[in-house]
Amino acid sequence: MRIIITVIWALALFVFTCSLNFQLLIQYHIVNFQFNPSPDWSELTKLDFQWYSSDWILRKIGHFIGFFILALLASDFGRRRTAFFWSVAYAALTEILQLFFFRGGRIYDVINDSLGILLAYLLCMILFRKSSRRTRR
C-alpha cells in the first residue's frame, strides 16, 4: 500500500510541476500539458528569485513540502535509506521534464526540493535513533 501511495504522490508532484499553467490548476483544477520538443536548456541555470512575490514563495514552500512528503513515503519513514537518493533524482527529473512542457525548470528548485528531502532524512534518523535506543533498553 505504501508503494501505491508513493507512486500516486509522485504523479501528483509531476502534475503540479509540469502542468502548463499552475494558476489554472490550483484555481480551476484544469490540468493542461503541452509538449515542447525543443526546450530551452538555459532555463535550468536562471536565477530569477522573486522574494517579493508571495505566490513565488508559496510555490517554493510547496516544492519543499512536496518532496519532504515524497521522501517520507518512499523511504517508509526512514526504513529504506536509498529512497532518499531516489527522491533527489526524481526532483532533478521533474525539473528537467518541466522544460519539455513549457515550464521553467530550475536548478535552485532541485536544491530546494533536496532540502525538503534532507529534512525528512534527518527527522527519520533522529526518530529512528530514539526508537532504536528505547528498544535496546
N, CA and C atoms as an extended XYZ file, in Angstrom:
411
Properties=species:S:1:pos:R:3:atomname:S:1:resname:S:1:resid:I:1 pbc="F F F"
N         0.820       -1.200        0.000 N   MET     1
C         0.000        0.000        0.000 CA  MET     1
C         0.864        1.265        0.000 C   MET     1
N         1.999        1.219        0.735 N   ARG     2
C         2.896        2.363        0.789 CA  ARG     2
C         3.412        2.699       -0.600 C   ARG     2
N         3.728        1.680       -1.389 N   ILE     3
C         4.253        1.904       -2.734 CA  ILE     3
C         3.206        2.596       -3.605 C   ILE     3
N         1.977        2.173       -3.501 N   ILE     4
C         0.899        2.778       -4.291 CA  ILE     4
C         0.729        4.250       -3.914 C   ILE     4
N         0.726        4.533       -2.628 N   ILE     5
C         0.583        5.918       -2.164 CA  ILE     5
C         1.770        6.761       -2.630 C   ILE     5
N         2.969        6.177       -2.579 N   THR     6
C         4.172        6.894       -3.025 CA  THR     6
C         4.084        7.212       -4.511 C   THR     6
N         3.661        6.254       -5.319 N   VAL     7
C         3.537        6.473       -6.769 CA  VAL     7
C         2.478        7.539       -7.053 C   VAL     7
N         1.365        7.481       -6.346 N   ILE     8
C         0.312        8.489       -6.535 CA  ILE     8
C         0.844        9.878       -6.176 C   ILE     8
N         1.594        9.963       -5.073 N   TRP     9
C         2.162       11.256       -4.667 CA  TRP     9
C         3.176       11.747       -5.702 C   TRP     9
N         4.010       10.850       -6.209 N   ALA    10
C         4.991       11.225       -7.229 CA  ALA    10
C         4.285       11.710       -8.496 C   ALA    10
N         3.201       11.055       -8.870 N   LEU    11
C         2.426       11.503      -10.033 CA  LEU    11
C         1.788       12.865       -9.783 C   LEU    11
N         1.307       13.084       -8.570 N   ALA    12
C         0.730       14.394       -8.222 CA  ALA    12
C         1.807       15.473       -8.333 C   ALA    12
N         3.008       15.182       -7.853 N   LEU    13
C         4.115       16.143       -7.983 CA  LEU    13
C         4.411       16.428       -9.453 C   LEU    13
N         4.364       15.388      -10.283 N   PHE    14
C         4.583       15.572      -11.720 CA  PHE    14
C         3.520       16.506      -12.305 C   PHE    14
N         2.263       16.278      -11.963 N   VAL    15
C         1.183       17.124      -12.482 CA  VAL    15
C         1.374       18.565      -12.018 C   VAL    15
N         1.677       18.742      -10.730 N   PHE    16
C         1.881       20.092      -10.206 CA  PHE    16
C         3.050       20.803      -10.879 C   PHE    16
N         4.123       20.065      -11.150 N   THR    17
C         5.315       20.708      -11.695 CA  THR    17
C         5.286       20.852      -13.214 C   THR    17
N         4.533       20.025      -13.915 N   CYS    18
C         4.595       20.050      -15.386 CA  CYS    18
C         3.333       20.558      -16.062 C   CYS    18
N         2.271       20.790      -15.319 N   SER    19
C         1.074       21.356      -15.926 CA  SER    19
C         1.401       22.759      -16.437 C   SER    19
N         0.901       23.098      -17.608 N   LEU    20
C         1.287       24.339      -18.285 CA  LEU    20
C         1.033       25.582      -17.432 C   LEU    20
N        -0.111       25.653      -16.801 N   ASN    21
C        -0.460       26.842      -16.033 CA  ASN    21
C        -0.817       26.436      -14.606 C   ASN    21
N         0.081       26.726      -13.687 N   PHE    22
C        -0.120       26.344      -12.288 CA  PHE    22
C        -1.349       27.037      -11.688 C   PHE    22
N        -1.592       28.293      -12.064 N   GLN    23
C        -2.748       29.028      -11.545 CA  GLN    23
C        -4.058       28.374      -11.971 C   GLN    23
N        -4.155       27.967      -13.243 N   LEU    24
C        -5.366       27.269      -13.704 CA  LEU    24
C        -5.552       25.950      -12.966 C   LEU    24
N        -4.461       25.275      -12.709 N   LEU    25
C        -4.520       24.005      -11.991 CA  LEU    25
C        -5.064       24.208      -10.583 C   LEU    25
N        -4.548       25.185       -9.878 N   ILE    26
C        -4.947       25.416       -8.490 CA  ILE    26
C        -6.351       26.015       -8.404 C   ILE    26
N        -6.621       27.038       -9.184 N   GLN    27
C        -7.899       27.746       -9.061 CA  GLN    27
C        -9.071       27.013       -9.700 C   GLN    27
N        -8.837       26.409      -10.885 N   TYR    28
C        -9.951       25.823      -11.638 CA  TYR    28
C        -9.803       24.320      -11.866 C   TYR    28
N        -8.751       23.734      -11.325 N   HIS    29
C        -8.494       22.289      -11.443 CA  HIS    29
C        -8.365       21.849      -12.901 C   HIS    29
N        -7.753       22.708      -13.707 N   ILE    30
C        -7.533       22.407      -15.119 CA  ILE    30
C        -6.091       21.927      -15.296 C   ILE    30
N        -5.957       20.678      -15.713 N   VAL    31
C        -4.637       20.113      -15.988 CA  VAL    31
C        -4.408       20.261      -17.484 C   VAL    31
N        -3.298       20.908      -17.839 N   ASN    32
C        -3.026       21.190      -19.239 CA  ASN    32
C        -1.554       20.914      -19.524 C   ASN    32
N        -1.296       19.901      -20.336 N   PHE    33
C         0.060       19.581      -20.743 CA  PHE    33
C         0.230       19.931      -22.215 C   PHE    33
N         1.312       20.625      -22.534 N   GLN    34
C         1.665       20.892      -23.922 CA  GLN    34
C         3.135       20.535      -24.081 C   GLN    34
N         3.414       19.667      -25.015 N   PHE    35
C         4.774       19.168      -25.194 CA  PHE    35
C         5.617       20.161      -25.979 C   PHE    35
N         6.816       20.418      -25.497 N   ASN    36
C         7.781       21.288      -26.156 CA  ASN    36
C         8.938       20.416      -26.650 C   ASN    36
N         9.006       20.130      -27.961 N   PRO    37
C        10.058       19.244      -28.462 CA  PRO    37
C        11.452       19.877      -28.459 C   PRO    37
N        11.533       21.196      -28.297 N   SER    38
C        12.830       21.885      -28.309 CA  SER    38
C        12.946       22.790      -27.083 C   SER    38
N        13.200       22.208      -25.923 N   PRO    39
C        13.255       23.037      -24.712 CA  PRO    39
C        14.474       23.940      -24.680 C   PRO    39
N        14.368       25.017      -23.938 N   ASP    40
C        15.474       25.950      -23.736 CA  ASP    40
C        16.221       25.513      -22.473 C   ASP    40
N        17.357       24.868      -22.668 N   TRP    41
C        18.118       24.300      -21.549 CA  TRP    41
C        18.709       25.364      -20.647 C   TRP    41
N        18.830       26.582      -21.126 N   SER    42
C        19.375       27.651      -20.289 CA  SER    42
C        18.427       28.018      -19.147 C   SER    42
N        17.166       27.604      -19.267 N   GLU    43
C        16.197       27.843      -18.190 CA  GLU    43
C        16.664       27.242      -16.868 C   GLU    43
N        17.387       26.125      -16.956 N   LEU    44
C        17.838       25.451      -15.729 CA  LEU    44
C        18.747       26.325      -14.884 C   LEU    44
N        19.509       27.179      -15.523 N   THR    45
C        20.508       27.959      -14.793 CA  THR    45
C        20.048       29.369      -14.438 C   THR    45
N        18.829       29.725      -14.767 N   LYS    46
C        18.329       31.067      -14.436 CA  LYS    46
C        18.205       31.215      -12.924 C   LYS    46
N        18.561       32.384      -12.451 N   LEU    47
C        18.454       32.700      -11.031 CA  LEU    47
C        17.450       33.840      -10.859 C   LEU    47
N        16.211       33.559      -11.192 N   ASP    48
C        15.162       34.570      -11.167 CA  ASP    48
C        14.374       34.535       -9.854 C   ASP    48
N        15.089       34.746       -8.767 N   PHE    49
C        14.443       34.744       -7.452 CA  PHE    49
C        13.450       35.894       -7.372 C   PHE    49
N        12.299       35.606       -6.813 N   GLN    50
C        11.241       36.614       -6.710 CA  GLN    50
C        10.770       36.706       -5.262 C   GLN    50
N        11.685       37.103       -4.393 N   TRP    51
C        11.387       37.148       -2.957 CA  TRP    51
C        10.241       38.092       -2.632 C   TRP    51
N         9.943       39.030       -3.505 N   TYR    52
C         8.862       39.993       -3.299 CA  TYR    52
C         7.486       39.403       -3.610 C   TYR    52
N         7.453       38.265       -4.271 N   SER    53
C         6.197       37.654       -4.710 CA  SER    53
C         5.757       36.556       -3.747 C   SER    53
N         4.629       36.768       -3.098 N   SER    54
C         4.122       35.744       -2.174 CA  SER    54
C         3.751       34.472       -2.928 C   SER    54
N         3.309       34.599       -4.177 N   ASP    55
C         2.977       33.434       -4.996 CA  ASP    55
C         4.219       32.576       -5.242 C   ASP    55
N         5.335       33.235       -5.568 N   TRP    56
C         6.596       32.529       -5.808 CA  TRP    56
C         7.069       31.836       -4.532 C   TRP    56
N         6.984       32.534       -3.418 N   ILE    57
C         7.407       31.960       -2.129 CA  ILE    57
C         6.548       30.752       -1.777 C   ILE    57
N         5.245       30.848       -2.000 N   LEU    58
C         4.354       29.709       -1.727 CA  LEU    58
C         4.687       28.512       -2.603 C   LEU    58
N         5.056       28.755       -3.867 N   ARG    59
C         5.456       27.651       -4.748 CA  ARG    59
C         6.723       26.977       -4.246 C   ARG    59
N         7.665       27.766       -3.740 N   LYS    60
C         8.914       27.191       -3.216 CA  LYS    60
C         8.644       26.397       -1.935 C   LYS    60
N         7.751       26.894       -1.101 N   ILE    61
C         7.352       26.144        0.093 CA  ILE    61
C         6.668       24.847       -0.330 C   ILE    61
N         5.849       24.927       -1.378 N   GLY    62
C         5.192       23.722       -1.908 CA  GLY    62
C         6.197       22.702       -2.412 C   GLY    62
N         7.241       23.169       -3.105 N   HIS    63
C         8.323       22.271       -3.553 CA  HIS    63
C         8.932       21.566       -2.347 C   HIS    63
N         9.292       22.345       -1.354 N   PHE    64
C         9.957       21.826       -0.157 CA  PHE    64
C         9.088       20.773        0.528 C   PHE    64
N         7.835       21.111        0.785 N   ILE    65
C         6.922       20.199        1.483 CA  ILE    65
C         6.588       18.989        0.621 C   ILE    65
N         6.374       19.203       -0.678 N   GLY    66
C         6.026       18.094       -1.567 CA  GLY    66
C         7.097       17.021       -1.592 C   GLY    66
N         8.351       17.428       -1.678 N   PHE    67
C         9.429       16.442       -1.722 CA  PHE    67
C         9.789       15.924       -0.334 C   PHE    67
N         9.500       16.690        0.709 N   PHE    68
C         9.619       16.197        2.077 CA  PHE    68
C         8.686       14.996        2.257 C   PHE    68
N         7.440       15.170        1.816 N   ILE    69
C         6.442       14.097        1.921 CA  ILE    69
C         6.844       12.909        1.055 C   ILE    69
N         7.305       13.173       -0.173 N   LEU    70
C         7.742       12.084       -1.057 CA  LEU    70
C         8.844       11.268       -0.391 C   LEU    70
N         9.816       11.945        0.204 N   ALA    71
C        10.929       11.240        0.858 CA  ALA    71
C        10.436       10.393        2.025 C   ALA    71
N         9.509       10.922        2.803 N   LEU    72
C         8.960       10.135        3.916 CA  LEU    72
C         8.245        8.887        3.411 C   LEU    72
N         7.417        9.066        2.385 N   LEU    73
C         6.664        7.930        1.841 CA  LEU    73
C         7.583        6.916        1.173 C   LEU    73
N         8.478        7.397        0.320 N   ALA    74
C         9.348        6.490       -0.438 CA  ALA    74
C        10.289        5.716        0.478 C   ALA    74
N        10.733        6.359        1.544 N   SER    75
C        11.686        5.705        2.445 CA  SER    75
C        11.005        4.868        3.516 C   SER    75
N         9.676        4.828        3.481 N   ASP    76
C         8.918        4.141        4.533 CA  ASP    76
C         9.322        4.706        5.894 C   ASP    76
N         9.346        6.025        5.944 N   PHE    77
C         9.678        6.787        7.147 CA  PHE    77
C        11.062        6.411        7.684 C   PHE    77
N        12.034        6.347        6.771 N   GLY    78
C        13.425        6.141        7.140 CA  GLY    78
C        13.916        4.715        7.088 C   GLY    78
N        13.054        3.770        6.798 N   ARG    79
C        13.474        2.366        6.786 CA  ARG    79
C        14.264        1.997        5.520 C   ARG    79
N        14.053        2.737        4.443 N   ARG    80
C        14.745        2.477        3.181 CA  ARG    80
C        15.536        3.720        2.796 C   ARG    80
N        16.790        3.756        3.210 N   ARG    81
C        17.603        4.961        3.044 CA  ARG    81
C        17.896        5.301        1.591 C   ARG    81
N        17.971        4.307        0.720 N   THR    82
C        18.253        4.612       -0.692 CA  THR    82
C        17.127        5.427       -1.320 C   THR    82
N        15.948        5.368       -0.740 N   ALA    83
C        14.819        6.131       -1.271 CA  ALA    83
C        15.075        7.633       -1.207 C   ALA    83
N        15.899        8.071       -0.280 N   PHE    84
C        16.219        9.496       -0.218 CA  PHE    84
C        17.001        9.917       -1.462 C   PHE    84
N        17.919        9.074       -1.909 N   PHE    85
C        18.670        9.374       -3.130 CA  PHE    85
C        17.748        9.354       -4.350 C   PHE    85
N        16.830        8.390       -4.387 N   TRP    86
C        15.874        8.323       -5.496 CA  TRP    86
C        14.957        9.541       -5.491 C   TRP    86
N        14.636       10.051       -4.323 N   SER    87
C        13.800       11.252       -4.232 CA  SER    87
C        14.515       12.461       -4.821 C   SER    87
N        15.811       12.597       -4.540 N   VAL    88
C        16.596       13.690       -5.116 CA  VAL    88
C        16.669       13.525       -6.642 C   VAL    88
N        16.858       12.305       -7.098 N   ALA    89
C        16.900       12.045       -8.544 CA  ALA    89
C        15.563       12.418       -9.187 C   ALA    89
N        14.459       12.105       -8.516 N   TYR    90
C        13.138       12.449       -9.045 CA  TYR    90
C        12.951       13.969       -9.061 C   TYR    90
N        13.471       14.646       -8.047 N   ALA    91
C        13.398       16.111       -8.025 CA  ALA    91
C        14.115       16.688       -9.240 C   ALA    91
N        15.305       16.174       -9.534 N   ALA    92
C        16.054       16.639      -10.705 CA  ALA    92
C        15.298       16.306      -11.998 C   ALA    92
N        14.737       15.106      -12.067 N   LEU    93
C        13.984       14.694      -13.252 CA  LEU    93
C        12.785       15.607      -13.498 C   LEU    93
N        12.047       15.945      -12.453 N   THR    94
C        10.873       16.811      -12.650 CA  THR    94
C        11.274       18.191      -13.148 C   THR    94
N        12.409       18.693      -12.686 N   GLU    95
C        12.863       20.000      -13.180 CA  GLU    95
C        13.262       19.924      -14.651 C   GLU    95
N        13.893       18.844      -15.051 N   ILE    96
C        14.255       18.671      -16.464 CA  ILE    96
C        12.999       18.483      -17.306 C   ILE    96
N        12.064       17.682      -16.813 N   LEU    97
C        10.825       17.447      -17.562 CA  LEU    97
C        10.010       18.722      -17.750 C   LEU    97
N        10.092       19.628      -16.788 N   GLN    98
C         9.348       20.886      -16.931 CA  GLN    98
C         9.723       21.615      -18.218 C   GLN    98
N        10.967       21.500      -18.602 N   LEU    99
C        11.414       22.170      -19.824 CA  LEU    99
C        10.682       21.645      -21.058 C   LEU    99
N        10.273       20.394      -21.024 N   PHE   100
C         9.566       19.783      -22.146 CA  PHE   100
C         8.066       20.086      -22.132 C   PHE   100
N         7.607       20.805      -21.115 N   PHE   101
C         6.192       21.153      -21.004 CA  PHE   101
C         5.994       22.659      -20.865 C   PHE   101
N         6.902       23.435      -21.479 N   PHE   102
C         6.832       24.890      -21.475 CA  PHE   102
C         6.808       25.474      -20.070 C   PHE   102
N         7.445       24.804      -19.142 N   ARG   103
C         7.610       25.326      -17.783 CA  ARG   103
C         9.090       25.590      -17.572 C   ARG   103
N         9.402       26.398      -16.594 N   GLY   104
C        10.793       26.755      -16.336 CA  GLY   104
C        11.391       25.910      -15.234 C   GLY   104
N        12.112       24.882      -15.594 N   GLY   105
C        12.822       24.099      -14.601 CA  GLY   105
C        14.038       24.863      -14.111 C   GLY   105
N        14.333       24.762      -12.831 N   ARG   106
C        15.450       25.496      -12.251 CA  ARG   106
C        16.288       24.581      -11.363 C   ARG   106
N        17.600       24.764      -11.437 N   ILE   107
C        18.490       24.010      -10.555 CA  ILE   107
C        18.224       24.388       -9.105 C   ILE   107
N        17.917       25.663       -8.853 N   TYR   108
C        17.666       26.049       -7.467 CA  TYR   108
C        16.412       25.379       -6.906 C   TYR   108
N        15.483       24.967       -7.766 N   ASP   109
C        14.340       24.196       -7.283 CA  ASP   109
C        14.763       22.791       -6.865 C   ASP   109
N        15.720       22.215       -7.590 N   VAL   110
C        16.249       20.900       -7.191 CA  VAL   110
C        16.895       21.018       -5.809 C   VAL   110
N        17.618       22.105       -5.601 N   ILE   111
C        18.248       22.321       -4.293 CA  ILE   111
C        17.179       22.478       -3.214 C   ILE   111
N        16.145       23.258       -3.508 N   ASN   112
C        15.047       23.447       -2.562 CA  ASN   112
C        14.354       22.116       -2.256 C   ASN   112
N        14.066       21.339       -3.311 N   ASP   113
C        13.452       20.017       -3.126 CA  ASP   113
C        14.357       19.129       -2.279 C   ASP   113
N        15.654       19.196       -2.563 N   SER   114
C        16.622       18.367       -1.830 CA  SER   114
C        16.698       18.759       -0.360 C   SER   114
N        16.497       20.032       -0.070 N   LEU   115
C        16.473       20.446        1.335 CA  LEU   115
C        15.269       19.853        2.057 C   LEU   115
N        14.138       19.774        1.377 N   GLY   116
C        12.972       19.107        1.964 CA  GLY   116
C        13.248       17.631        2.191 C   GLY   116
N        13.923       16.998        1.238 N   ILE   117
C        14.286       15.577        1.356 CA  ILE   117
C        15.287       15.391        2.499 C   ILE   117
N        16.252       16.305        2.602 N   LEU   118
C        17.239       16.237        3.682 CA  LEU   118
C        16.573       16.378        5.046 C   LEU   118
N        15.610       17.286        5.151 N   LEU   119
C        14.893       17.428        6.423 CA  LEU   119
C        14.158       16.139        6.773 C   LEU   119
N        13.537       15.511        5.779 N   ALA   120
C        12.854       14.235        6.021 CA  ALA   120
C        13.844       13.180        6.494 C   ALA   120
N        15.005       13.138        5.860 N   TYR   121
C        16.048       12.182        6.237 CA  TYR   121
C        16.500       12.416        7.676 C   TYR   121
N        16.818       13.673        8.000 N   LEU   122
C        17.284       13.985        9.359 CA  LEU   122
C        16.214       13.683       10.402 C   LEU   122
N        14.982       14.018       10.087 N   LEU   123
C        13.883       13.727       11.007 CA  LEU   123
C        13.745       12.225       11.234 C   LEU   123
N        13.833       11.454       10.172 N   CYS   124
C        13.752        9.994       10.297 CA  CYS   124
C        14.929        9.439       11.095 C   CYS   124
N        16.116        9.984       10.863 N   MET   125
C        17.293        9.496       11.599 CA  MET   125
C        17.164        9.809       13.092 C   MET   125
N        16.684       10.987       13.417 N   ILE   126
C        16.504       11.347       14.824 CA  ILE   126
C        15.444       10.463       15.469 C   ILE   126
N        14.320       10.310       14.798 N   LEU   127
C        13.253        9.487       15.355 CA  LEU   127
C        13.639        8.022       15.412 C   LEU   127
N        14.334        7.536       14.359 N   PHE   128
C        14.756        6.141       14.332 CA  PHE   128
C        15.776        5.875       15.419 C   PHE   128
N        16.705        6.791       15.604 N   ARG   129
C        17.730        6.633       16.631 CA  ARG   129
C        17.086        6.579       18.013 C   ARG   129
N        16.107        7.444       18.262 N   LYS   130
C        15.429        7.439       19.557 CA  LYS   130
C        14.659        6.140       19.767 C   LYS   130
N        13.973        5.670       18.724 N   SER   131
C        13.206        4.430       18.877 CA  SER   131
C        14.108        3.225       19.032 C   SER   131
N        15.285        3.234       18.348 N   SER   132
C        16.194        2.088       18.481 CA  SER   132
C        16.856        2.075       19.854 C   SER   132
N        17.057        3.257       20.448 N   ARG   133
C        17.606        3.315       21.803 CA  ARG   133
C        16.600        2.761       22.805 C   ARG   133
N        15.343        3.039       22.588 N   ARG   134
C        14.299        2.533       23.501 CA  ARG   134
C        14.209        1.012       23.432 C   ARG   134
N        14.342        0.454       22.238 N   THR   135
C        14.223       -0.997       22.103 CA  THR   135
C        15.424       -1.710       22.673 C   THR   135
N        16.586       -1.068       22.718 N   ARG   136
C        17.776       -1.696       23.286 CA  ARG   136
C        17.721       -1.767       24.806 C   ARG   136
N        17.015       -0.847       25.422 N   ARG   137
C        16.972       -0.807       26.894 CA  ARG   137
C        16.102       -1.851       27.470 C   ARG   137
